[in-house]
Amino acid sequence: MFQQSRLAQIGEMIGMIAHQWRQPLNILATSVETIFLKYKIGKLNSEQMGNFRLQSQQQIQQMSQTITDFSNFFKPDKEKGHFDLCQQLKHSLTIVQPILTKWDIQVIFDDTHCSTIYGYPNELGQTVINILTNAKDALIINEIREKIITIEMHSSKTEVTIAISDNAGGIPSEIIEKIFDPYFSTKDEKNGTGLGLYMSKMIIEEHMNGKLSVENTPKGASFKIQLHTSEGILGATVSHK
C-alpha cells in the first residue's frame, strides 16, 4: 500500500519536473535556432558564441538542479533527526510551486512561528506536498476564480501546529469523516489512488508521533499537522529519566 502511494506521488512529481523543464528547454531551442541562423548568414561572432555557451550552461545547470532536488526529496530518511520546520516547508513549496503557478494559485506562507522539529524531514515534506496537491485539485475542480492556499504555524515550546488551508469551498459533510480512509478518493479513478491522505496520516501519527486532522472553515478546508518540537521531545525525555 505504501509503495502504491509512493508510485502515485512519484507520477505527480514527474509531471512537475516536466513542467519545470519546459521553460529551459524552450530557451535552449530558441538559442540553438538563433545561433544556427546567424552562422548561416555569416554573422556569428565569438562574443555571440560565448554568450550562447554561457546561457546554455545556465539552463542545463537549472535542469540538473531540478533532478537533484527531486531525487533527494524522495530518498527515505533512515533515522530521525532535528531539522528546521520552515526550511523543510519552503523546500516542499519550491517543488510544487511551478504547478501552483500554472493554475494561478496564490500561496500565502506565514513563517513567523518557526520551530526545530525532531523526526523525518522528507516524510513530512511528502505529507505537505500531498496536502498542497489536494488543495490545488479542489481549487481547480470547483473553478475558484481567486485561488488561495495559506500555510500558517502556531507554536509553543513543546508543540507546533501547521495549518494548510484553501478557499475551495470545503469538504462535503458526508465524506469529511472518510477523507483519511485508505482507497477513498474524491477524484476519478484515473487521477487518484485514494492513498495520499491515508499515507500522510500514517506518516504524521505513526512515524512522527503527531496528529493530522482536517476541518472545514468558512472558506474551505484546513488540514492541521500537530508535531512535537525538539525542545518538547528533549523535555519529555528528561522527565522520564
PDB file of C-alpha atoms in Angstrom, residues 3-241:
ATOM      1  CA  GLN A   3       4.603   1.528  -2.337  1.00  0.00           C
ATOM      2  CA  GLN A   4       1.440   2.175  -4.346  1.00  0.00           C
ATOM      3  CA  SER A   5       1.070   5.578  -2.708  1.00  0.00           C
ATOM      4  CA  ARG A   6       4.713   6.463  -3.397  1.00  0.00           C
ATOM      5  CA  LEU A   7       4.358   5.436  -7.061  1.00  0.00           C
ATOM      6  CA  ALA A   8       1.310   7.683  -7.429  1.00  0.00           C
ATOM      7  CA  GLN A   9       3.180  10.563  -5.807  1.00  0.00           C
ATOM      8  CA  ILE A  10       6.238   9.994  -7.992  1.00  0.00           C
ATOM      9  CA  GLY A  11       3.951  10.135 -11.031  1.00  0.00           C
ATOM     10  CA  GLU A  12       2.754  13.542  -9.861  1.00  0.00           C
ATOM     11  CA  MET A  13       6.362  14.633  -9.338  1.00  0.00           C
ATOM     12  CA  ILE A  14       7.314  13.588 -12.895  1.00  0.00           C
ATOM     13  CA  GLY A  15       4.617  15.930 -14.161  1.00  0.00           C
ATOM     14  CA  MET A  16       6.124  18.713 -12.065  1.00  0.00           C
ATOM     15  CA  ILE A  17       9.621  18.015 -13.406  1.00  0.00           C
ATOM     16  CA  ALA A  18       8.281  18.125 -16.971  1.00  0.00           C
ATOM     17  CA  HIS A  19       6.676  21.489 -16.221  1.00  0.00           C
ATOM     18  CA  GLN A  20       9.901  22.862 -14.710  1.00  0.00           C
ATOM     19  CA  TRP A  21      11.964  21.645 -17.678  1.00  0.00           C
ATOM     20  CA  ARG A  22       9.671  23.159 -20.308  1.00  0.00           C
ATOM     21  CA  GLN A  23      10.957  26.735 -19.978  1.00  0.00           C
ATOM     22  CA  PRO A  24      14.717  25.983 -20.077  1.00  0.00           C
ATOM     23  CA  LEU A  25      14.181  23.594 -22.993  1.00  0.00           C
ATOM     24  CA  ASN A  26      12.299  26.297 -24.894  1.00  0.00           C
ATOM     25  CA  ILE A  27      15.119  28.776 -24.192  1.00  0.00           C
ATOM     26  CA  LEU A  28      17.725  26.273 -25.401  1.00  0.00           C
ATOM     27  CA  ALA A  29      15.727  25.517 -28.560  1.00  0.00           C
ATOM     28  CA  THR A  30      15.354  29.216 -29.360  1.00  0.00           C
ATOM     29  CA  SER A  31      19.060  29.875 -28.715  1.00  0.00           C
ATOM     30  CA  VAL A  32      20.160  26.992 -30.945  1.00  0.00           C
ATOM     31  CA  GLU A  33      17.932  28.221 -33.783  1.00  0.00           C
ATOM     32  CA  THR A  34      19.220  31.802 -33.407  1.00  0.00           C
ATOM     33  CA  ILE A  35      22.863  30.684 -33.443  1.00  0.00           C
ATOM     34  CA  PHE A  36      22.268  28.488 -36.484  1.00  0.00           C
ATOM     35  CA  LEU A  37      20.626  31.341 -38.440  1.00  0.00           C
ATOM     36  CA  LYS A  38      23.464  33.757 -37.567  1.00  0.00           C
ATOM     37  CA  TYR A  39      26.016  31.140 -38.668  1.00  0.00           C
ATOM     38  CA  LYS A  40      24.104  30.522 -41.900  1.00  0.00           C
ATOM     39  CA  ILE A  41      24.177  34.208 -42.929  1.00  0.00           C
ATOM     40  CA  GLY A  42      27.762  34.664 -41.765  1.00  0.00           C
ATOM     41  CA  LYS A  43      27.008  36.963 -38.824  1.00  0.00           C
ATOM     42  CA  LEU A  44      28.089  34.712 -35.965  1.00  0.00           C
ATOM     43  CA  ASN A  45      30.982  36.165 -33.972  1.00  0.00           C
ATOM     44  CA  SER A  46      32.962  34.889 -30.982  1.00  0.00           C
ATOM     45  CA  GLU A  47      31.073  37.096 -28.477  1.00  0.00           C
ATOM     46  CA  GLN A  48      27.711  35.715 -29.574  1.00  0.00           C
ATOM     47  CA  MET A  49      29.057  32.173 -29.409  1.00  0.00           C
ATOM     48  CA  GLY A  50      30.389  32.801 -25.900  1.00  0.00           C
ATOM     49  CA  ASN A  51      27.027  34.170 -24.753  1.00  0.00           C
ATOM     50  CA  PHE A  52      25.258  31.164 -26.237  1.00  0.00           C
ATOM     51  CA  ARG A  53      27.625  28.803 -24.416  1.00  0.00           C
ATOM     52  CA  LEU A  54      27.100  30.583 -21.075  1.00  0.00           C
ATOM     53  CA  GLN A  55      23.333  30.710 -21.432  1.00  0.00           C
ATOM     54  CA  SER A  56      23.179  27.042 -22.404  1.00  0.00           C
ATOM     55  CA  GLN A  57      25.266  26.033 -19.397  1.00  0.00           C
ATOM     56  CA  GLN A  58      22.958  28.008 -17.079  1.00  0.00           C
ATOM     57  CA  GLN A  59      19.832  26.343 -18.447  1.00  0.00           C
ATOM     58  CA  ILE A  60      21.386  22.866 -18.257  1.00  0.00           C
ATOM     59  CA  GLN A  61      22.517  23.540 -14.673  1.00  0.00           C
ATOM     60  CA  GLN A  62      18.960  24.595 -13.771  1.00  0.00           C
ATOM     61  CA  MET A  63      17.570  21.362 -15.229  1.00  0.00           C
ATOM     62  CA  SER A  64      20.206  19.305 -13.433  1.00  0.00           C
ATOM     63  CA  GLN A  65      19.371  21.011 -10.120  1.00  0.00           C
ATOM     64  CA  THR A  66      15.716  20.102 -10.609  1.00  0.00           C
ATOM     65  CA  ILE A  67      16.630  16.409 -10.851  1.00  0.00           C
ATOM     66  CA  THR A  68      18.876  16.691  -7.776  1.00  0.00           C
ATOM     67  CA  ASP A  69      16.127  18.358  -5.748  1.00  0.00           C
ATOM     68  CA  PHE A  70      13.549  15.723  -6.625  1.00  0.00           C
ATOM     69  CA  SER A  71      15.880  12.739  -6.135  1.00  0.00           C
ATOM     70  CA  ASN A  72      16.996  13.990  -2.713  1.00  0.00           C
ATOM     71  CA  PHE A  73      13.405  14.647  -1.741  1.00  0.00           C
ATOM     72  CA  PHE A  74      12.388  11.037  -2.360  1.00  0.00           C
ATOM     73  CA  LYS A  75      15.312   9.457  -0.537  1.00  0.00           C
ATOM     74  CA  PRO A  76      13.846   7.749   2.537  1.00  0.00           C
ATOM     75  CA  ASP A  77      15.062   9.124   5.861  1.00  0.00           C
ATOM     76  CA  LYS A  78      16.931   6.327   7.629  1.00  0.00           C
ATOM     77  CA  GLU A  79      16.999   7.984  11.035  1.00  0.00           C
ATOM     78  CA  LYS A  80      15.084  10.677  12.832  1.00  0.00           C
ATOM     79  CA  GLY A  81      16.846  13.986  13.257  1.00  0.00           C
ATOM     80  CA  HIS A  82      16.390  17.609  14.287  1.00  0.00           C
ATOM     81  CA  PHE A  83      15.507  19.919  11.392  1.00  0.00           C
ATOM     82  CA  ASP A  84      14.231  23.421  10.721  1.00  0.00           C
ATOM     83  CA  LEU A  85      10.497  23.263  10.037  1.00  0.00           C
ATOM     84  CA  CYS A  86      10.302  26.421   7.918  1.00  0.00           C
ATOM     85  CA  GLN A  87      13.205  25.331   5.740  1.00  0.00           C
ATOM     86  CA  GLN A  88      11.524  21.990   5.038  1.00  0.00           C
ATOM     87  CA  LEU A  89       8.171  23.642   4.281  1.00  0.00           C
ATOM     88  CA  LYS A  90       9.845  26.074   1.877  1.00  0.00           C
ATOM     89  CA  HIS A  91      11.601  23.167   0.156  1.00  0.00           C
ATOM     90  CA  SER A  92       8.283  21.344  -0.310  1.00  0.00           C
ATOM     91  CA  LEU A  93       6.678  24.525  -1.599  1.00  0.00           C
ATOM     92  CA  THR A  94       9.520  25.064  -4.083  1.00  0.00           C
ATOM     93  CA  ILE A  95       8.842  21.646  -5.598  1.00  0.00           C
ATOM     94  CA  VAL A  96       5.123  22.222  -6.178  1.00  0.00           C
ATOM     95  CA  GLN A  97       5.298  25.972  -6.913  1.00  0.00           C
ATOM     96  CA  PRO A  98       5.530  25.629 -10.734  1.00  0.00           C
ATOM     97  CA  ILE A  99       2.284  23.639 -10.857  1.00  0.00           C
ATOM     98  CA  LEU A 100       0.556  26.064  -8.498  1.00  0.00           C
ATOM     99  CA  THR A 101       1.748  28.996 -10.611  1.00  0.00           C
ATOM    100  CA  LYS A 102       0.457  27.287 -13.762  1.00  0.00           C
ATOM    101  CA  TRP A 103      -3.043  27.282 -12.256  1.00  0.00           C
ATOM    102  CA  ASP A 104      -2.749  30.853 -10.883  1.00  0.00           C
ATOM    103  CA  ILE A 105      -2.837  29.648  -7.284  1.00  0.00           C
ATOM    104  CA  GLN A 106      -1.508  32.154  -4.767  1.00  0.00           C
ATOM    105  CA  VAL A 107       0.309  30.763  -1.719  1.00  0.00           C
ATOM    106  CA  ILE A 108       0.444  32.832   1.464  1.00  0.00           C
ATOM    107  CA  PHE A 109       3.162  31.438   3.736  1.00  0.00           C
ATOM    108  CA  ASP A 110       3.445  32.856   7.248  1.00  0.00           C
ATOM    109  CA  ASP A 111       6.802  31.743   8.656  1.00  0.00           C
ATOM    110  CA  THR A 112       6.808  33.915  11.784  1.00  0.00           C
ATOM    111  CA  HIS A 113       6.424  30.975  14.179  1.00  0.00           C
ATOM    112  CA  CYS A 114       9.163  28.582  13.103  1.00  0.00           C
ATOM    113  CA  SER A 115      10.425  25.728  15.237  1.00  0.00           C
ATOM    114  CA  THR A 116      13.008  22.987  15.213  1.00  0.00           C
ATOM    115  CA  ILE A 117      11.352  19.593  14.807  1.00  0.00           C
ATOM    116  CA  TYR A 118      12.540  16.083  15.598  1.00  0.00           C
ATOM    117  CA  GLY A 119      11.523  13.499  13.018  1.00  0.00           C
ATOM    118  CA  TYR A 120      11.791  12.603   9.337  1.00  0.00           C
ATOM    119  CA  PRO A 121      12.085  15.772   7.196  1.00  0.00           C
ATOM    120  CA  ASN A 122      11.479  14.121   3.813  1.00  0.00           C
ATOM    121  CA  GLU A 123       8.412  12.247   5.043  1.00  0.00           C
ATOM    122  CA  LEU A 124       6.982  15.458   6.469  1.00  0.00           C
ATOM    123  CA  GLY A 125       7.732  17.133   3.136  1.00  0.00           C
ATOM    124  CA  GLN A 126       5.863  14.429   1.241  1.00  0.00           C
ATOM    125  CA  THR A 127       2.873  14.890   3.546  1.00  0.00           C
ATOM    126  CA  VAL A 128       2.865  18.649   2.922  1.00  0.00           C
ATOM    127  CA  ILE A 129       3.038  18.073  -0.844  1.00  0.00           C
ATOM    128  CA  ASN A 130       0.105  15.630  -0.617  1.00  0.00           C
ATOM    129  CA  ILE A 131      -1.993  18.246   1.171  1.00  0.00           C
ATOM    130  CA  LEU A 132      -0.964  21.045  -1.201  1.00  0.00           C
ATOM    131  CA  THR A 133      -1.781  18.822  -4.195  1.00  0.00           C
ATOM    132  CA  ASN A 134      -5.225  18.040  -2.778  1.00  0.00           C
ATOM    133  CA  ALA A 135      -5.858  21.743  -2.205  1.00  0.00           C
ATOM    134  CA  LYS A 136      -4.753  22.500  -5.767  1.00  0.00           C
ATOM    135  CA  ASP A 137      -7.101  19.848  -7.178  1.00  0.00           C
ATOM    136  CA  ALA A 138     -10.046  21.138  -5.117  1.00  0.00           C
ATOM    137  CA  LEU A 139      -9.460  24.719  -6.282  1.00  0.00           C
ATOM    138  CA  ILE A 140      -9.359  23.614  -9.926  1.00  0.00           C
ATOM    139  CA  ILE A 141     -12.342  21.240  -9.746  1.00  0.00           C
ATOM    140  CA  ASN A 142     -14.503  23.846  -8.003  1.00  0.00           C
ATOM    141  CA  GLU A 143     -13.440  26.506 -10.538  1.00  0.00           C
ATOM    142  CA  ILE A 144     -12.469  29.047  -7.881  1.00  0.00           C
ATOM    143  CA  ARG A 145     -11.604  32.363  -9.522  1.00  0.00           C
ATOM    144  CA  GLU A 146      -9.114  33.682  -6.940  1.00  0.00           C
ATOM    145  CA  LYS A 147      -7.364  30.532  -5.797  1.00  0.00           C
ATOM    146  CA  ILE A 148      -5.532  30.865  -2.464  1.00  0.00           C
ATOM    147  CA  ILE A 149      -3.658  28.424  -0.225  1.00  0.00           C
ATOM    148  CA  THR A 150      -2.404  29.618   3.141  1.00  0.00           C
ATOM    149  CA  ILE A 151       0.268  27.989   5.294  1.00  0.00           C
ATOM    150  CA  GLU A 152       0.349  29.141   8.909  1.00  0.00           C
ATOM    151  CA  MET A 153       2.133  27.950  12.028  1.00  0.00           C
ATOM    152  CA  HIS A 154       1.274  28.264  15.695  1.00  0.00           C
ATOM    153  CA  SER A 155       3.861  27.109  18.190  1.00  0.00           C
ATOM    154  CA  SER A 156       4.651  26.752  21.852  1.00  0.00           C
ATOM    155  CA  LYS A 157       7.819  25.449  23.479  1.00  0.00           C
ATOM    156  CA  THR A 158       6.698  21.844  23.123  1.00  0.00           C
ATOM    157  CA  GLU A 159       4.360  21.726  20.109  1.00  0.00           C
ATOM    158  CA  VAL A 160       3.816  23.299  16.710  1.00  0.00           C
ATOM    159  CA  THR A 161       0.726  23.213  14.500  1.00  0.00           C
ATOM    160  CA  ILE A 162       0.944  23.671  10.744  1.00  0.00           C
ATOM    161  CA  ALA A 163      -2.364  24.724   9.172  1.00  0.00           C
ATOM    162  CA  ILE A 164      -2.662  24.364   5.386  1.00  0.00           C
ATOM    163  CA  SER A 165      -5.931  25.908   4.217  1.00  0.00           C
ATOM    164  CA  ASP A 166      -7.642  26.653   0.915  1.00  0.00           C
ATOM    165  CA  ASN A 167     -10.648  28.649  -0.267  1.00  0.00           C
ATOM    166  CA  ALA A 168     -12.130  25.856  -2.395  1.00  0.00           C
ATOM    167  CA  GLY A 169     -15.427  25.687  -0.502  1.00  0.00           C
ATOM    168  CA  GLY A 170     -14.685  22.854   1.914  1.00  0.00           C
ATOM    169  CA  ILE A 171     -15.201  19.094   2.041  1.00  0.00           C
ATOM    170  CA  PRO A 172     -18.814  17.838   1.924  1.00  0.00           C
ATOM    171  CA  SER A 173     -20.006  16.861   5.416  1.00  0.00           C
ATOM    172  CA  GLU A 174     -20.964  13.353   4.281  1.00  0.00           C
ATOM    173  CA  ILE A 175     -17.389  12.474   3.303  1.00  0.00           C
ATOM    174  CA  ILE A 176     -15.151  14.520   5.617  1.00  0.00           C
ATOM    175  CA  GLU A 177     -15.039  11.655   8.161  1.00  0.00           C
ATOM    176  CA  LYS A 178     -13.806   9.281   5.407  1.00  0.00           C
ATOM    177  CA  ILE A 179     -11.134  11.577   3.937  1.00  0.00           C
ATOM    178  CA  PHE A 180      -8.267   9.657   5.579  1.00  0.00           C
ATOM    179  CA  ASP A 181      -9.645   6.184   4.822  1.00  0.00           C
ATOM    180  CA  PRO A 182      -7.487   4.002   2.521  1.00  0.00           C
ATOM    181  CA  TYR A 183      -8.598   3.980  -1.130  1.00  0.00           C
ATOM    182  CA  PHE A 184     -11.143   6.736  -0.522  1.00  0.00           C
ATOM    183  CA  SER A 185     -10.869   9.453  -3.156  1.00  0.00           C
ATOM    184  CA  THR A 186     -12.989  12.323  -4.418  1.00  0.00           C
ATOM    185  CA  LYS A 187     -11.065  12.221  -7.715  1.00  0.00           C
ATOM    186  CA  ASP A 188     -11.972   9.989 -10.628  1.00  0.00           C
ATOM    187  CA  GLU A 189     -10.246   6.631 -10.819  1.00  0.00           C
ATOM    188  CA  LYS A 190      -7.526   7.620 -13.265  1.00  0.00           C
ATOM    189  CA  ASN A 191      -6.485  10.695 -11.252  1.00  0.00           C
ATOM    190  CA  GLY A 192      -6.233   9.328  -7.734  1.00  0.00           C
ATOM    191  CA  THR A 193      -5.453   6.166  -5.769  1.00  0.00           C
ATOM    192  CA  GLY A 194      -7.165   7.314  -2.572  1.00  0.00           C
ATOM    193  CA  LEU A 195      -3.962   6.624  -0.636  1.00  0.00           C
ATOM    194  CA  GLY A 196      -2.285  10.025  -0.441  1.00  0.00           C
ATOM    195  CA  LEU A 197      -4.055  11.389   2.646  1.00  0.00           C
ATOM    196  CA  TYR A 198      -4.189   7.943   4.285  1.00  0.00           C
ATOM    197  CA  MET A 199      -0.412   7.581   3.985  1.00  0.00           C
ATOM    198  CA  SER A 200       0.061  11.179   5.117  1.00  0.00           C
ATOM    199  CA  LYS A 201      -1.860  10.425   8.312  1.00  0.00           C
ATOM    200  CA  MET A 202       0.240   7.295   8.873  1.00  0.00           C
ATOM    201  CA  ILE A 203       3.471   9.258   8.423  1.00  0.00           C
ATOM    202  CA  ILE A 204       2.469  12.014  10.856  1.00  0.00           C
ATOM    203  CA  GLU A 205       0.828   9.856  13.511  1.00  0.00           C
ATOM    204  CA  GLU A 206       2.848   6.631  13.400  1.00  0.00           C
ATOM    205  CA  HIS A 207       6.267   7.801  12.216  1.00  0.00           C
ATOM    206  CA  MET A 208       6.412  11.237  13.847  1.00  0.00           C
ATOM    207  CA  ASN A 209       4.117  10.792  16.885  1.00  0.00           C
ATOM    208  CA  GLY A 210       1.988  13.732  15.794  1.00  0.00           C
ATOM    209  CA  LYS A 211      -1.570  14.278  14.662  1.00  0.00           C
ATOM    210  CA  LEU A 212      -3.121  15.051  11.257  1.00  0.00           C
ATOM    211  CA  SER A 213      -6.699  16.321  11.122  1.00  0.00           C
ATOM    212  CA  VAL A 214      -8.993  18.276   8.825  1.00  0.00           C
ATOM    213  CA  GLU A 215     -11.851  20.688   9.366  1.00  0.00           C
ATOM    214  CA  ASN A 216     -13.959  22.983   7.249  1.00  0.00           C
ATOM    215  CA  THR A 217     -13.634  26.743   7.590  1.00  0.00           C
ATOM    216  CA  PRO A 218     -15.996  29.396   6.196  1.00  0.00           C
ATOM    217  CA  LYS A 219     -13.855  29.495   3.019  1.00  0.00           C
ATOM    218  CA  GLY A 220     -12.651  25.919   2.524  1.00  0.00           C
ATOM    219  CA  ALA A 221     -10.760  23.026   4.083  1.00  0.00           C
ATOM    220  CA  SER A 222      -7.965  23.316   6.627  1.00  0.00           C
ATOM    221  CA  PHE A 223      -5.549  20.451   7.286  1.00  0.00           C
ATOM    222  CA  LYS A 224      -3.691  20.666  10.587  1.00  0.00           C
ATOM    223  CA  ILE A 225      -0.428  18.891  11.345  1.00  0.00           C
ATOM    224  CA  GLN A 226       0.482  18.850  15.043  1.00  0.00           C
ATOM    225  CA  LEU A 227       4.060  17.920  15.923  1.00  0.00           C
ATOM    226  CA  HIS A 228       6.368  17.953  18.928  1.00  0.00           C
ATOM    227  CA  THR A 229       9.205  20.469  18.812  1.00  0.00           C
ATOM    228  CA  SER A 230      12.765  19.373  19.523  1.00  0.00           C
ATOM    229  CA  GLU A 231      12.523  21.136  22.890  1.00  0.00           C
ATOM    230  CA  GLY A 232       9.340  19.242  23.656  1.00  0.00           C
ATOM    231  CA  ILE A 233      10.967  15.913  22.779  1.00  0.00           C
ATOM    232  CA  LEU A 234      14.024  16.681  24.918  1.00  0.00           C
ATOM    233  CA  GLY A 235      11.827  17.788  27.819  1.00  0.00           C
ATOM    234  CA  ALA A 236       9.801  14.582  27.670  1.00  0.00           C
ATOM    235  CA  THR A 237      12.996  12.522  27.573  1.00  0.00           C
ATOM    236  CA  VAL A 238      14.398  14.272  30.650  1.00  0.00           C
ATOM    237  CA  SER A 239      11.147  13.926  32.605  1.00  0.00           C
ATOM    238  CA  HIS A 240      11.108  10.155  32.024  1.00  0.00           C
ATOM    239  CA  LYS A 241      14.608   9.634  33.389  1.00  0.00           C
TER     240      LYS A 241
END
